[in-house]
Coordinates of C-alpha atoms in Angstrom, one line a residue:
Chain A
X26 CA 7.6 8.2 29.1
X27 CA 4.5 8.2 31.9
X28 CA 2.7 10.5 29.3
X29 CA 2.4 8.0 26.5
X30 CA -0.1 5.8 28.7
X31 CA -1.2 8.6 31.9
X32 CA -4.2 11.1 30.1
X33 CA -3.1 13.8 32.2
X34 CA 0.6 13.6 32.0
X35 CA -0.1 13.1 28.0
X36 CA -2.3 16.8 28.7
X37 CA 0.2 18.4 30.3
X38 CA 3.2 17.4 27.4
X39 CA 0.4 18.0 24.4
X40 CA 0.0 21.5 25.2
X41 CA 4.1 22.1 25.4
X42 CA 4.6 20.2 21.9
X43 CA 1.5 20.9 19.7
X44 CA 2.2 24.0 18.5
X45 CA 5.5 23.2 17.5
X46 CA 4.7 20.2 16.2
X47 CA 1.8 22.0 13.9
X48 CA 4.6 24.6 12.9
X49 CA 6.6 22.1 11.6
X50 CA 4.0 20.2 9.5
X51 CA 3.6 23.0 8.0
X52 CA 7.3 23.8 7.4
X53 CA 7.6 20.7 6.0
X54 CA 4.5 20.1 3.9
X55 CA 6.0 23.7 2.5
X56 CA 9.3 22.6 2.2
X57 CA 8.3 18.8 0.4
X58 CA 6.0 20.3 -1.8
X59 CA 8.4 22.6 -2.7
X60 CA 10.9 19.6 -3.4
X61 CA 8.2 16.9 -4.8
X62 CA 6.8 19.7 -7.6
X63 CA 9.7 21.8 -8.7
X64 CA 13.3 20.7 -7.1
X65 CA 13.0 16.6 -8.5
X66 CA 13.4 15.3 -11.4
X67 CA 11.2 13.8 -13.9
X68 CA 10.9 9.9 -14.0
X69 CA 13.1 8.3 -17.1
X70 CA 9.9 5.8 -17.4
X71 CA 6.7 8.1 -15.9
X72 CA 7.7 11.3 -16.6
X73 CA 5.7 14.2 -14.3
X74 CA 3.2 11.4 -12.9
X75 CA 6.0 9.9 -10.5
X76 CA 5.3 13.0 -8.8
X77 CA 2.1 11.4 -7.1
X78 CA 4.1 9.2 -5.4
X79 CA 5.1 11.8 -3.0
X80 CA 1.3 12.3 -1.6
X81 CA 0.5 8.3 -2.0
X82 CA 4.0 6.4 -0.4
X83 CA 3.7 8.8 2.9
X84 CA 0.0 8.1 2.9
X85 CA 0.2 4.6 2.8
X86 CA 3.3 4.3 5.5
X87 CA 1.2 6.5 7.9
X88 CA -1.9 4.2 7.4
X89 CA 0.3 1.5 8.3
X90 CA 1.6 2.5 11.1
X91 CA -1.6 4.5 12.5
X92 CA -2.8 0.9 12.6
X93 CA 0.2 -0.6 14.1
X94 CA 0.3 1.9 16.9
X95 CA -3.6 1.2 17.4
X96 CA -2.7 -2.2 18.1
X97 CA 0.0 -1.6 20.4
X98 CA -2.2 0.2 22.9
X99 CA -4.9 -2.1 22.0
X100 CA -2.7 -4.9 23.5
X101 CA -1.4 -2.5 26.7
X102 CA -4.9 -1.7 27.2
X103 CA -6.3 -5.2 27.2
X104 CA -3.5 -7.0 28.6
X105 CA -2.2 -4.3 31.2
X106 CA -5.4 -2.3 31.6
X107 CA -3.9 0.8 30.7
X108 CA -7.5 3.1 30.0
X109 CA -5.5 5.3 27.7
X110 CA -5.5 2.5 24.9
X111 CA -9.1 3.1 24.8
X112 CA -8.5 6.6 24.7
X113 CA -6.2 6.2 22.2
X114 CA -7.6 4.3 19.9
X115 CA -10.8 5.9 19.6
X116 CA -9.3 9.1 19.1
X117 CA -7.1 8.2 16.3
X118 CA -9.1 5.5 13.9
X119 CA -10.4 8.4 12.0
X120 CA -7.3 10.0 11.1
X121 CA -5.7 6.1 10.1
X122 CA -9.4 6.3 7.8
X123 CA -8.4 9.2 6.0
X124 CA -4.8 8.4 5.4
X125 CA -6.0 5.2 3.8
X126 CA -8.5 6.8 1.9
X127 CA -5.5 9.4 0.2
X128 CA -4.2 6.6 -0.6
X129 CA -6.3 5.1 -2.4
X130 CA -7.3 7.8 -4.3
X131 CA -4.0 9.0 -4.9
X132 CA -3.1 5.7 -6.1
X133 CA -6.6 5.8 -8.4
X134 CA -5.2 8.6 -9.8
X135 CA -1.6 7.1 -10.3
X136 CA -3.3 4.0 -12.0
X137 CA -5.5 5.4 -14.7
X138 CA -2.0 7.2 -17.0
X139 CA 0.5 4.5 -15.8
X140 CA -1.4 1.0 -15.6
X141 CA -4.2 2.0 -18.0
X142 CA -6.7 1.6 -15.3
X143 CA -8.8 3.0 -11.8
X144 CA -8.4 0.4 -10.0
X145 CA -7.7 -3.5 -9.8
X146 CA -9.0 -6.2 -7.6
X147 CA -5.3 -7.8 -7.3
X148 CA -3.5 -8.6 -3.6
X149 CA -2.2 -5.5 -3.0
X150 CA -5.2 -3.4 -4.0
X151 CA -7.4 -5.3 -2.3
X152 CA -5.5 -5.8 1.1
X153 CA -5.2 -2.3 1.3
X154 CA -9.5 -1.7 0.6
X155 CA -9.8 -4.0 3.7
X156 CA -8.1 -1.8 5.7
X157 CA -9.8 0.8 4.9
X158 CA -12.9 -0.9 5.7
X159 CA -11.7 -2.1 9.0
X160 CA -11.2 1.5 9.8
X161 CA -15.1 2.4 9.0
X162 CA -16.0 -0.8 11.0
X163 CA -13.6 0.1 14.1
X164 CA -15.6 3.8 13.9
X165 CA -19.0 3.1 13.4
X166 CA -18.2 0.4 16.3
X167 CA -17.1 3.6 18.5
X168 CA -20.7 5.5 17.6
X169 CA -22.6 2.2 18.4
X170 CA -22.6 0.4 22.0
X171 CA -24.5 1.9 24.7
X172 CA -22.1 0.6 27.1
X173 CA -18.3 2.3 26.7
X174 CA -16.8 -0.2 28.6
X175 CA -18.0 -3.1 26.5
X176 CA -17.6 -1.1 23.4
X177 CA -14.0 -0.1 24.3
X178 CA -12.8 -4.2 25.3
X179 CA -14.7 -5.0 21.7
X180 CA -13.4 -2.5 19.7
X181 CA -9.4 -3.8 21.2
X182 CA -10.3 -7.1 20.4
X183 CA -11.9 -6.0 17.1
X184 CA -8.3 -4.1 15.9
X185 CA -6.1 -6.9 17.3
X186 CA -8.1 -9.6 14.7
X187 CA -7.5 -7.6 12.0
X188 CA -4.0 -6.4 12.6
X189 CA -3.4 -9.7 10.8
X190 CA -4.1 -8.0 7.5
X191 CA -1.1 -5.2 8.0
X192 CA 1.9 -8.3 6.9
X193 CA -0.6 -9.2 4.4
X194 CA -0.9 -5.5 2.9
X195 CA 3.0 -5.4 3.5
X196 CA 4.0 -8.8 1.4
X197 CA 1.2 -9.1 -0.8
X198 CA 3.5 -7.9 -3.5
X199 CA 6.3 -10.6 -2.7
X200 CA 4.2 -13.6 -2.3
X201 CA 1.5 -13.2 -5.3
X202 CA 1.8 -11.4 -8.5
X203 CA 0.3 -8.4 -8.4
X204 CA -0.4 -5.6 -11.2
X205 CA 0.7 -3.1 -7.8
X206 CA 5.0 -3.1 -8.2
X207 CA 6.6 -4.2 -5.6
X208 CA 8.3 -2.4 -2.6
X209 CA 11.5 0.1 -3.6
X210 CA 12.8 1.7 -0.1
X211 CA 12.5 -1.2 1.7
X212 CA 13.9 -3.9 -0.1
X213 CA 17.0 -5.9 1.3
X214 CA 19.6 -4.6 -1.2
X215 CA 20.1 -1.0 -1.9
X216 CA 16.7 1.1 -2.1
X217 CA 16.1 1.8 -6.0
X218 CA 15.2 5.0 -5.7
X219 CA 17.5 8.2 -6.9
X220 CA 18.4 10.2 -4.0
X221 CA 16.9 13.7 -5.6
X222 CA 13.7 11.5 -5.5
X223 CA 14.2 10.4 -2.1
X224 CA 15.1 13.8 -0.4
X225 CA 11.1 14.6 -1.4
X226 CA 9.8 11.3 -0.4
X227 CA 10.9 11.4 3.2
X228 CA 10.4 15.4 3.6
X229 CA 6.6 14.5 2.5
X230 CA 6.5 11.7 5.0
X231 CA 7.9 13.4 8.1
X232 CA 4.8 16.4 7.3
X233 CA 2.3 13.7 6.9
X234 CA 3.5 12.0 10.3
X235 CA 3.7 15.7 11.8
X236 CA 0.2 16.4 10.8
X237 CA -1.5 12.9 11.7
X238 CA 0.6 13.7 14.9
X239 CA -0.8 17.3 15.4
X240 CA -4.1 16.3 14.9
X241 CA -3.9 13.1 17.2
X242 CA -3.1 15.4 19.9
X243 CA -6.2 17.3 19.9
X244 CA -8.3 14.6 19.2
X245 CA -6.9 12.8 22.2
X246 CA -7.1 16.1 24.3
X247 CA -10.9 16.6 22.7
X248 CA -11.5 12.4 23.9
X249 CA -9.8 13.2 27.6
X250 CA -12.0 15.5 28.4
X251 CA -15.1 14.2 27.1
X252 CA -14.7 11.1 29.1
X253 CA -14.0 13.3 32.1
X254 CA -17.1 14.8 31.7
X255 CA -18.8 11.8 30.9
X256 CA -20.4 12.6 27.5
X257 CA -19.6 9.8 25.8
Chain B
X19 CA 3.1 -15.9 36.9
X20 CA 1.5 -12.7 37.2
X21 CA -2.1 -11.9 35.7
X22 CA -0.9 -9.0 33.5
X23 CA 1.7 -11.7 31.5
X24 CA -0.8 -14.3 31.2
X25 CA -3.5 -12.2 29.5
X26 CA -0.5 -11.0 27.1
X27 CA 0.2 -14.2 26.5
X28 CA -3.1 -15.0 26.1
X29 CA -3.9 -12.5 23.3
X30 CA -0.3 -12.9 21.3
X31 CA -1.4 -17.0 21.2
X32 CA -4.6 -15.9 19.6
X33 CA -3.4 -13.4 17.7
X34 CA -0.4 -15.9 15.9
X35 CA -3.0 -18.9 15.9
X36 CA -5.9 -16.0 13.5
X37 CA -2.5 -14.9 11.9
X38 CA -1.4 -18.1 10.4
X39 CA -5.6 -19.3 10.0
X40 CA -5.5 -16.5 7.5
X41 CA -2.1 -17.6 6.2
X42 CA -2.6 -21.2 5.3
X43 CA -5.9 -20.1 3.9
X44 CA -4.5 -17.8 1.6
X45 CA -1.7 -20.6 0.8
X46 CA -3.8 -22.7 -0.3
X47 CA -5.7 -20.2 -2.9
X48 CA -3.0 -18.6 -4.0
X49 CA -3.8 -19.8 -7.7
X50 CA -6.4 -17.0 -7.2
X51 CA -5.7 -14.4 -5.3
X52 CA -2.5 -13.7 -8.3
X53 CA -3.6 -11.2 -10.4
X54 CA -2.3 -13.3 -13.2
X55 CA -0.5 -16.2 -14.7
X56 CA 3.0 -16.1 -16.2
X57 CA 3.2 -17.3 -19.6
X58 CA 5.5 -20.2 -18.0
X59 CA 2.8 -21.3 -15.9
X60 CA -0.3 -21.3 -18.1
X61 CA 0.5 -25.2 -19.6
X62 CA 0.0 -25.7 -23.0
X63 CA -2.1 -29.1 -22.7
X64 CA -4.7 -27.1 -20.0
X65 CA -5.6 -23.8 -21.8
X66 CA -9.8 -23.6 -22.1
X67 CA -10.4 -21.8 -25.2
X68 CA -12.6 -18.8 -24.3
X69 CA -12.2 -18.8 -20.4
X70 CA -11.1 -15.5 -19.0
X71 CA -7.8 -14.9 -17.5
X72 CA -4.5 -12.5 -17.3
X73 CA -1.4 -13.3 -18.3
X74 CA 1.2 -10.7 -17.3
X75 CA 4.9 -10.6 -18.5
X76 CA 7.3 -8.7 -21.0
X77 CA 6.0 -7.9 -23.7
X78 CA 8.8 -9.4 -26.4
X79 CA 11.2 -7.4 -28.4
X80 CA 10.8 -7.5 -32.0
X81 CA 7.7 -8.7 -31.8
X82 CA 5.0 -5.7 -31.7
X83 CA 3.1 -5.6 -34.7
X84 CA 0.8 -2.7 -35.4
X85 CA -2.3 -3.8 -37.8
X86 CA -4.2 -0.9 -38.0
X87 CA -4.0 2.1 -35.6
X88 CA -6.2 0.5 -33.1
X89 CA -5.3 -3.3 -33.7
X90 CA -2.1 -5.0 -32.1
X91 CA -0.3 -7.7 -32.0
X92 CA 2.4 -8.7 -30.3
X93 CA 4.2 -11.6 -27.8
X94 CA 4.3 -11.4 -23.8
X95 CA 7.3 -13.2 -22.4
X96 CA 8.9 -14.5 -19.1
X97 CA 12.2 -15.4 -21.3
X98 CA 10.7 -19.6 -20.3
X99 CA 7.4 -19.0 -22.6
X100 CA 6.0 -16.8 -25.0
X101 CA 2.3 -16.5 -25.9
X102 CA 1.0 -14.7 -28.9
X103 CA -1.2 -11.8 -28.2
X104 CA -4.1 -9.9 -30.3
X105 CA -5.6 -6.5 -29.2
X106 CA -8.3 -4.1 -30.3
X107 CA -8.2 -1.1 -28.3
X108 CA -6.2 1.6 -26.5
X109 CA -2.9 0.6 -25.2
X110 CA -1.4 2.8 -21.8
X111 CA 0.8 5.1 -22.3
X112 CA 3.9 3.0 -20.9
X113 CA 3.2 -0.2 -23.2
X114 CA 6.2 -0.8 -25.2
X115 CA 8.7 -3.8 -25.7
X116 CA 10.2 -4.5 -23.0
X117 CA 7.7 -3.3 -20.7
X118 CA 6.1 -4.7 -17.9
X119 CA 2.5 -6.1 -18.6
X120 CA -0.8 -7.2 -17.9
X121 CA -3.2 -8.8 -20.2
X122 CA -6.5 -9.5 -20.0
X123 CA -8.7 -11.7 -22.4
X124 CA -9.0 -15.2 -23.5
X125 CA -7.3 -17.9 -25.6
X126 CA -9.2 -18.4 -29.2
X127 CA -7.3 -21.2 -29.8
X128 CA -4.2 -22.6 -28.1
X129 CA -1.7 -20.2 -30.2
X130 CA -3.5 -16.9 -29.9
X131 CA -4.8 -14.9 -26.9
X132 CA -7.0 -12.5 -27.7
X133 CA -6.8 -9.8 -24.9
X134 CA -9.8 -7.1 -24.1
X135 CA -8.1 -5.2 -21.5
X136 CA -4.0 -4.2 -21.7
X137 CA -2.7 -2.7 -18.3
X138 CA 1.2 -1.6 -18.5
X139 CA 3.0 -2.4 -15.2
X140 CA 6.1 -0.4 -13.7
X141 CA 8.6 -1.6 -11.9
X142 CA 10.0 -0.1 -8.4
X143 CA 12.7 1.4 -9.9
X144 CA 13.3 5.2 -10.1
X145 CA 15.2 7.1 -11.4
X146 CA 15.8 11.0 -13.3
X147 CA 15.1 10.8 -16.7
X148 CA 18.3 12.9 -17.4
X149 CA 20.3 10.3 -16.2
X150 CA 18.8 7.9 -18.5
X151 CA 20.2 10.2 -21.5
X152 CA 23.7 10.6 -19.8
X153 CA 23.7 6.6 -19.3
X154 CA 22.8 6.1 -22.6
X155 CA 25.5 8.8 -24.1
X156 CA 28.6 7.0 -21.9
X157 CA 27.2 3.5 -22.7
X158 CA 26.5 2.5 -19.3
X159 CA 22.9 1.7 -20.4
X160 CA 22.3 -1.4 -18.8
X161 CA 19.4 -3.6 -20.2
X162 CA 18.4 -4.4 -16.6
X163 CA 17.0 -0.8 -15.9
X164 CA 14.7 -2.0 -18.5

């Protein structure tokens, strides 16, 4: 696992698995659209529209857990100075951005014919806009610091404080009513979700994790060697 | 102990001692950060005629009343309380009784809310609609589906 926390053992592994790993985003996203516009069903309650759930849920997770993984290697690079945290999490904060940003346009767009409206300022709504701000602050934070080594220790610190907002984004359903309905797949009883719907669902969310995976890679690769050569 | 463990330790303190900062904060203003009240929770004795709120429930069965083609009136419900609810406007396409929903407006007097803004809310539940129809055909319809 040396290549999940050495830059040049990561090299060496990206180039074996990114092509693959493109060709099978692209399989999938094939495959999942295929599935989320012709091979499900209608909703009995939203009719066609459910269908946007197949772009927004995947979205969402991924924002999620792009966040979560940033704060992993912020805690491995701060606590066990491991340099590719920094790496890491610079590379990536874009790509958590614009997952967050589908998602919230997607769920716009989901809003207007279902709730009667754009957008609402209720928990989860809002939890979810202050994510995707943290993401602009945690990027214009990487464009700003003269010194890298300050700006890298900042920036960890910086995405550890607001990792606190990812159980609030997760329960703000639970704990306060919200116009946003509450979680379906990961409920404690059975997920309450038809399994024709499902099959889409988690198709579309294995191409939006290959995809934010493919694209990690050469970002990280493109960060690697820009350090290396001391440009940034 | 090592360096390495005490600079973990270090940050997970910091991180549970923000974490439940932010917590009790929000605890204690939950009133406002719901979206809305439940018809159960807005007491009768407190209501301020004319104040701005949202009250979100079921709306009631039996109880939607159209006046004119863009004039409602009808009850939202938590099966504990019931409040009386005018509207002037456009209602979403997934308003109907038994429905999830969100209104928006003020009380003119204790009995009557008068609501500017009517959002419908879904639940998580879904499923095909043709299994709706076959459900309905055997019976099997089950009033918690809603």
């Amino acid at each position: 696992m040396k290549f999940l926390v050495n830059p040049n053992k990561f090299n060496e592994i990206a180039d074996y698995i990114f092509k693959p790993i493109l060709i099978l985003s692209i399989v999938l996203f094939a495959l999942g659209l295929l599935f989320a516009l012709y091979l499900s069903p209608n909703d009995y309650q939203q009719g066609s529209t459910v269908r946007i759930m197949y772009v927004h849920v995947p979205s969402a997770w991924l924002s999620l857990l792009t966040y979560a993984v940033m704060s992993l290697y912020s805690i491995a690079a701060l606590a066990f100075r491991i340099p590719f945290g920094y790496i890491f999490n610079t590379a990536v904060a874009p790509i958590g951005a614009v997952f967050t940003l589908i998602c919230i346009i997607s769920g716009s767009l989901w809003g207007k014919p279902m709730w009667g409206t754009w957008w609402v300022w209720d928990a989860r709504l809002t939890s979810v806009a202050i994510l995707f701000i943290i993401y602009l602050i945690i990027i214009f934070m990487n464009l700003s610091f003269e010194n890298r080594v300050v700006r890298e220790k900042v920036v960890a610190i910086f995405i550890l404080v607001g990792s606190v907002n990812l159980p609030i984004i997760k329960f703000s359903v639970d704990w306060w009513n919200t116009l946003h309905q509450p979680a379906t797949i990961s409920k404690l009883s059975k997920p309450s979700i038809d399994p024709t719907m499902l099959t889409p669902l988690i198709i579309m969310t294995l191409a939006f994790m290959m995809i934010g995976l493919a694209i990690s890679i050469l970002r990280i690769k493109t960060e690697i060697i820009s350090r290396k050569s001391n440009i940034s | 102990m090592s360096l390495r463990f005490q600079r973990l330790l270090l940050i997970l303190l910091t991180l549970v001692i923000i974490l439940s900062a932010v917590l009790l904060i929000l605890y204690n203003t939950r009133e406002n950060v719901s979206y809305f009240y439940t018809p159960s929770e807005i007491d009768k004795s407190e209501i301020t005629i004319d104040k701005i709120i949202r009250i979100g429930g079921f709306v009631e069965n039996d109880s939607f009343n159209k006046i004119s083609s863009s004039s409602f009136k009808f009850r939202i419900t938590d099966e504990r309380a019931s409040i009386l609810v005018t509207y002037n406007g456009i209602l979403p396409d997934l308003f109907r009784e038994g429905q999830g929903a969100v209104i928006e407006g003020a009380f003119v007097d204790k009995n009557i809310f008068n609501a500017t803004n009517v959002f419908a809310k879904h639940d998580e539940n879904y499923m095909p609609a043709s299994i709706k129809e076959d459900l309905k055909d055997t019976g099997y319809w089950n009033k918690e589906y809603k």
